[in-house]
C-alpha positions as a printed NumPy array, in Angstrom:
array([[ 35.96 , -28.129, -29.733],
       [ 35.823, -25.231, -27.322],
       [ 37.217, -27.405, -24.538],
       [ 39.971, -28.585, -26.891],
       [ 40.96 , -24.985, -27.561],
       [ 39.98 , -25.053, -31.24 ],
       [ 37.176, -22.447, -31.144],
       [ 36.002, -19.518, -29.054],
       [ 32.427, -18.275, -28.725],
       [ 31.167, -14.793, -27.92 ],
       [ 28.312, -14.091, -25.541],
       [ 24.917, -14.903, -27.05 ],
       [ 22.699, -11.905, -27.775],
       [ 19.002, -11.956, -28.607],
       [ 17.486,  -9.205, -30.729],
       [ 14.262,  -7.626, -29.529],
       [ 12.449,  -7.343, -32.844],
       [ 13.629, -10.322, -34.872],
       [ 13.552, -12.714, -31.934],
       [ 16.717, -14.612, -32.847],
       [ 19.931, -15.371, -30.967],
       [ 23.277, -14.307, -32.432],
       [ 26.671, -15.621, -31.354],
       [ 30.07 , -15.592, -33.09 ],
       [ 32.292, -18.699, -33.291],
       [ 35.964, -18.086, -34.077],
       [ 38.814, -20.464, -34.814],
       [ 41.795, -20.288, -32.526],
       [ 45.363, -20.087, -33.791],
       [ 45.763, -23.749, -32.927],
       [ 42.802, -24.69 , -35.166],
       [ 44.05 , -22.512, -38.015],
       [ 47.478, -24.139, -37.863],
       [ 45.904, -27.592, -37.736],
       [ 43.8  , -26.854, -40.809],
       [ 46.766, -25.51 , -42.713],
       [ 45.152, -22.137, -43.272],
       [ 48.209, -20.134, -42.295],
       [ 51.61 , -20.162, -40.624],
       [ 51.317, -18.896, -37.113],
       [ 55.052, -18.82 , -36.341],
       [ 55.55 , -16.644, -33.373],
       [ 52.348, -14.752, -33.995],
       [ 49.748, -14.776, -31.329],
       [ 46.115, -15.615, -31.668],
       [ 45.252, -11.926, -31.942],
       [ 47.269, -11.721, -35.19 ],
       [ 44.643, -13.822, -36.93 ],
       [ 41.533, -12.729, -35.115],
       [ 40.557,  -9.101, -34.735],
       [ 37.238,  -9.042, -33.003],
       [ 35.214,  -7.953, -30.063],
       [ 31.925,  -9.218, -28.743],
       [ 30.064,  -6.75 , -30.973],
       [ 31.96 ,  -7.497, -34.215],
       [ 29.987,  -8.862, -37.158],
       [ 32.899, -10.134, -39.296],
       [ 36.057, -12.236, -39.052],
       [ 39.398, -10.847, -40.179],
       [ 40.99 , -14.025, -41.501],
       [ 42.743, -13.49 , -44.821],
       [ 40.675, -15.015, -47.649],
       [ 37.722, -15.872, -45.407],
       [ 34.324, -14.34 , -46.17 ],
       [ 32.824, -12.106, -43.472],
       [ 30.134, -13.505, -41.206],
       [ 26.626, -12.769, -42.442],
       [ 23.209, -13.173, -40.876],
       [ 21.544, -16.035, -42.728],
       [ 18.133, -14.87 , -41.482],
       [ 18.485, -11.371, -42.874],
       [ 15.696, -11.791, -45.468],
       [ 12.233, -10.677, -44.437],
       [  9.766, -13.481, -43.948],
       [  6.382, -12.74 , -45.474],
       [  3.503, -13.03 , -43.076],
       [  0.786, -15.494, -43.99 ],
       [ -1.735, -12.729, -43.309],
       [ -0.081, -10.266, -45.689],
       [ -2.37 ,  -9.273, -48.535],
       [ -1.573, -11.204, -51.673],
       [ -2.123, -10.077, -55.237],
       [ -5.647, -10.902, -56.423],
       [ -5.997, -14.154, -58.33 ],
       [ -8.723, -15.401, -60.604],
       [-11.049, -17.937, -59.012],
       [-11.289, -21.249, -60.845],
       [-13.845, -24.052, -60.671],
       [-13.774, -27.598, -62.031],
       [-15.891, -28.081, -65.152],
       [-15.677, -31.432, -66.952],
       [-12.449, -32.049, -65.083],
       [-10.921, -28.786, -66.316],
       [-10.011, -25.681, -64.317],
       [-12.221, -22.901, -65.69 ],
       [-12.475, -19.277, -64.447],
       [-15.57 , -18.966, -62.307],
       [-17.028, -16.119, -64.372],
       [-16.837, -18.291, -67.506],
       [-18.198, -21.52 , -66.024],
       [-21.793, -20.689, -66.986],
       [-20.837, -20.956, -70.661],
       [-20.543, -24.697, -70.073],
       [-22.939, -25.412, -67.219],
       [-25.833, -23.334, -68.611],
       [-25.176, -23.003, -72.347],
       [-23.491, -26.306, -73.139],
       [-20.113, -25.05 , -74.361],
       [-17.462, -27.729, -73.777],
       [-14.78 , -26.934, -71.219],
       [-12.12 , -27.629, -73.847],
       [-13.815, -25.052, -76.071],
       [-13.571, -22.459, -73.309],
       [ -9.859, -23.191, -72.892],
       [ -9.295, -22.835, -76.653],
       [-11.097, -19.501, -76.663],
       [ -9.009, -18.35 , -73.701],
       [ -5.844, -19.231, -75.616],
       [ -7.093, -17.337, -78.676],
       [ -7.917, -14.312, -76.546],
       [ -4.452, -14.388, -74.989],
       [ -2.831, -14.347, -78.434],
       [ -4.916, -11.283, -79.284],
       [ -3.825,  -9.582, -76.068],
       [ -7.327,  -9.807, -74.616],
       [ -9.164, -11.644, -71.855],
       [-12.055, -13.951, -72.645],
       [-13.743, -12.746, -69.453],
       [-13.875,  -9.19 , -70.858],
       [-15.291, -10.402, -74.178],
       [-17.979, -12.438, -72.417],
       [-18.829,  -9.529, -70.117],
       [-19.263,  -7.147, -73.051],
       [-21.51 ,  -9.482, -75.08 ],
       [-23.292, -11.377, -72.315],
       [-26.789, -10.282, -73.375],
       [-26.268, -11.861, -76.806],
       [-24.417, -14.908, -75.494],
       [-27.262, -15.939, -73.206],
       [-29.319, -16.876, -76.27 ],
       [-26.655, -19.124, -77.833],
       [-25.783, -22.767, -77.175],
       [-22.81 , -25.054, -77.767],
       [-21.285, -24.692, -81.255],
       [-23.106, -21.458, -82.064],
       [-21.81 , -19.975, -78.83 ],
       [-18.246, -21.017, -79.639],
       [-18.441, -19.594, -83.174],
       [-19.85 , -16.286, -81.943],
       [-17.141, -15.836, -79.313],
       [-14.441, -16.794, -81.785],
       [-15.783, -14.2  , -84.242],
       [-15.689, -11.53 , -81.535],
       [-12.06 , -12.348, -80.756],
       [-11.069, -11.859, -84.397],
       [-12.35 ,  -8.277, -84.367],
       [ -9.871,  -5.473, -83.684],
       [-11.558,  -4.238, -80.531],
       [-10.064,  -3.188, -77.211],
       [-12.239,  -5.527, -75.184],
       [-10.587,  -4.491, -71.905],
       [-11.424,  -0.818, -72.493],
       [-15.015,  -1.67 , -73.39 ],
       [-15.317,  -3.788, -70.241],
       [-13.989,  -0.921, -68.118],
       [-16.53 ,   1.455, -69.651],
       [-19.35 ,  -0.978, -68.974],
       [-18.24 ,  -1.437, -65.371],
       [-17.964,   2.323, -64.896],
       [-21.46 ,   2.829, -66.321],
       [-22.854,   0.064, -64.102],
       [-21.243,   1.678, -61.056],
       [-22.723,   5.061, -61.98 ],
       [-26.187,   3.555, -62.41 ],
       [-25.883,   1.77 , -59.069],
       [-24.74 ,   4.991, -57.375],
       [-27.674,   6.917, -58.868],
       [-30.12 ,   4.23 , -57.73 ],
       [-28.624,   4.3  , -54.253],
       [-28.966,   8.075, -54.174],
       [-32.653,   7.839, -55.109],
       [-33.282,   5.233, -52.415],
       [-31.549,   7.408, -49.821],
       [-33.577,  10.451, -50.879],
       [-36.824,   8.516, -50.468],
       [-35.69 ,   7.311, -47.058],
       [-34.864,  10.882, -46.036],
       [-38.261,  12.126, -47.214],
       [-39.956,   9.371, -45.225],
       [-37.935,  10.418, -42.179],
       [-39.373,  13.955, -42.499],
       [-42.931,  12.776, -41.753],
       [-42.555,  12.855, -37.933],
       [-41.173,  16.414, -38.197],
       [-44.313,  17.871, -39.751],
       [-45.199,  21.253, -38.243],
       [-41.686,  21.948, -36.952],
       [-39.651,  24.919, -38.216],
       [-35.914,  25.282, -38.818],
       [-33.648,  28.257, -39.471],
       [-31.409,  28.078, -42.549],
       [-27.998,  29.686, -42.817],
       [-29.424,  32.717, -44.659],
       [-32.04 ,  33.315, -41.963],
       [-34.957,  31.819, -43.879],
       [-37.368,  29.731, -41.852],
       [-38.322,  26.369, -43.308],
       [-41.417,  24.721, -41.876],
       [-42.024,  21.035, -42.551],
       [-45.384,  20.315, -44.149],
       [-46.861,  17.325, -45.987],
       [-44.239,  16.422, -48.641],
       [-43.145,  20.07 , -48.828],
       [-41.635,  23.053, -47.001],
       [-43.261,  26.399, -46.309],
       [-40.395,  28.882, -46.593],
       [-40.45 ,  32.417, -45.182],
       [-37.657,  34.946, -45.609],
       [-38.61 ,  38.485, -44.754],
       [-41.606,  39.416, -46.872],
       [-41.027,  36.523, -49.274],
       [-43.024,  33.343, -48.811],
       [-43.314,  30.196, -50.846],
       [-43.7  ,  26.445, -50.943],
       [-41.125,  23.95 , -52.218],
       [-41.377,  20.154, -52.326],
       [-38.954,  17.849, -50.529],
       [-37.732,  16.486, -53.873],
       [-36.743,  19.989, -54.965],
       [-35.029,  20.785, -51.678],
       [-32.912,  17.713, -50.932],
       [-30.165,  19.915, -49.438],
       [-32.644,  21.332, -46.925],
       [-33.834,  17.832, -46.035],
       [-30.25 ,  16.71 , -45.416],
       [-29.501,  19.837, -43.347],
       [-32.492,  19.212, -41.091],
       [-31.925,  15.482, -40.661],
       [-28.196,  16.053, -40.167],
       [-28.775,  18.604, -37.412],
       [-27.15 ,  21.447, -39.366],
       [-30.166,  23.743, -39.125],
       [-31.392,  24.628, -35.644],
       [-35.04 ,  24.287, -34.782],
       [-37.079,  27.371, -33.92 ],
       [-40.354,  27.562, -32.015],
       [-41.165,  31.121, -33.091],
       [-44.705,  31.137, -34.608],
       [-45.057,  32.372, -38.168],
       [-47.903,  34.564, -39.34 ],
       [-48.853,  36.149, -42.631],
       [-51.094,  39.155, -43.268],
       [-54.498,  38.425, -44.822],
       [-55.844,  40.512, -47.686],
       [-58.454,  42.117, -45.394],
       [-55.732,  43.272, -43.038],
       [-56.733,  40.691, -40.468],
       [-53.918,  38.527, -39.184],
       [-54.528,  34.813, -39.702],
       [-52.514,  31.797, -38.714],
       [-50.344,  30.485, -41.464],
       [-51.871,  27.727, -43.571],
       [-49.89 ,  24.676, -44.577],
       [-47.715,  24.884, -47.693],
       [-49.717,  22.519, -49.82 ],
       [-53.034,  24.061, -48.809],
       [-51.747,  27.479, -49.837],
       [-50.641,  26.11 , -53.185],
       [-54.015,  24.501, -53.823],
       [-55.822,  27.721, -52.892],
       [-53.656,  29.765, -55.247],
       [-54.237,  27.302, -58.093],
       [-57.996,  27.338, -57.54 ],
       [-58.013,  31.144, -57.593],
       [-56.04 ,  31.19 , -60.85 ],
       [-58.479,  28.819, -62.553],
       [-61.44 ,  30.831, -61.259],
       [-59.947,  34.016, -62.7  ],
       [-59.351,  32.331, -66.048],
       [-62.898,  30.991, -66.196],
       [-64.327,  34.435, -65.5  ],
       [-62.096,  36.089, -68.102],
       [-62.793,  33.623, -70.917],
       [-66.41 ,  32.762, -70.088]])
């Protein structure tokens, strides 16, 4: 058609990002006259076609402008999709995975599960939430009794979704607390190799690592505190926040004679023994 003088083509251009080639094909005056789209008369080809190589539309009267048919964005196969419920085949039926145990373990028919799901949907609820909330009771029921119990729960005016959210939140809090306890025990165990070493806190107090406790000295004040009661200090030492000091610590004995500092726990035991001895003497 180009050789016959019916069309003209612009130079092909390839975009950098979209990786596609764009070219513009235009009818000549001869083609327009042959198609009966207009009377050329003495007009030249430029009367019907107003374009340059960079134009994106054709100026024929009554003809729609040229548009890029690939303008829509193509979704990548790796783009994250909205989460979908996982289904498994139970008795030839597609059942949500979290509900499958009702049939496989407790004998509820797959058709019964589907009926309960439909009932829950009518009530604006999810059967999965109902089952989650009452799972402890459901584990004891079988077949018809299980169906009747779930159906009775669905009749109640309860916001099952809200209850399920509360249960999940509580479970997450319990798990977080358990994880915190495990971490604390791990940190305390990690303090064992540091026994006998001293560290300077931000307020200038010196914390010396003993057996399951710290011996703390700040000026004239001295005392012992267990690792469990000083988790922040444990974290500061293990995290490298407090610098280590090699300066020896001494305390003044009651006789005025300077003695080497005893360990924290030994000092506590000595003080307790002295208290009991005083009490025995007083109330003997």
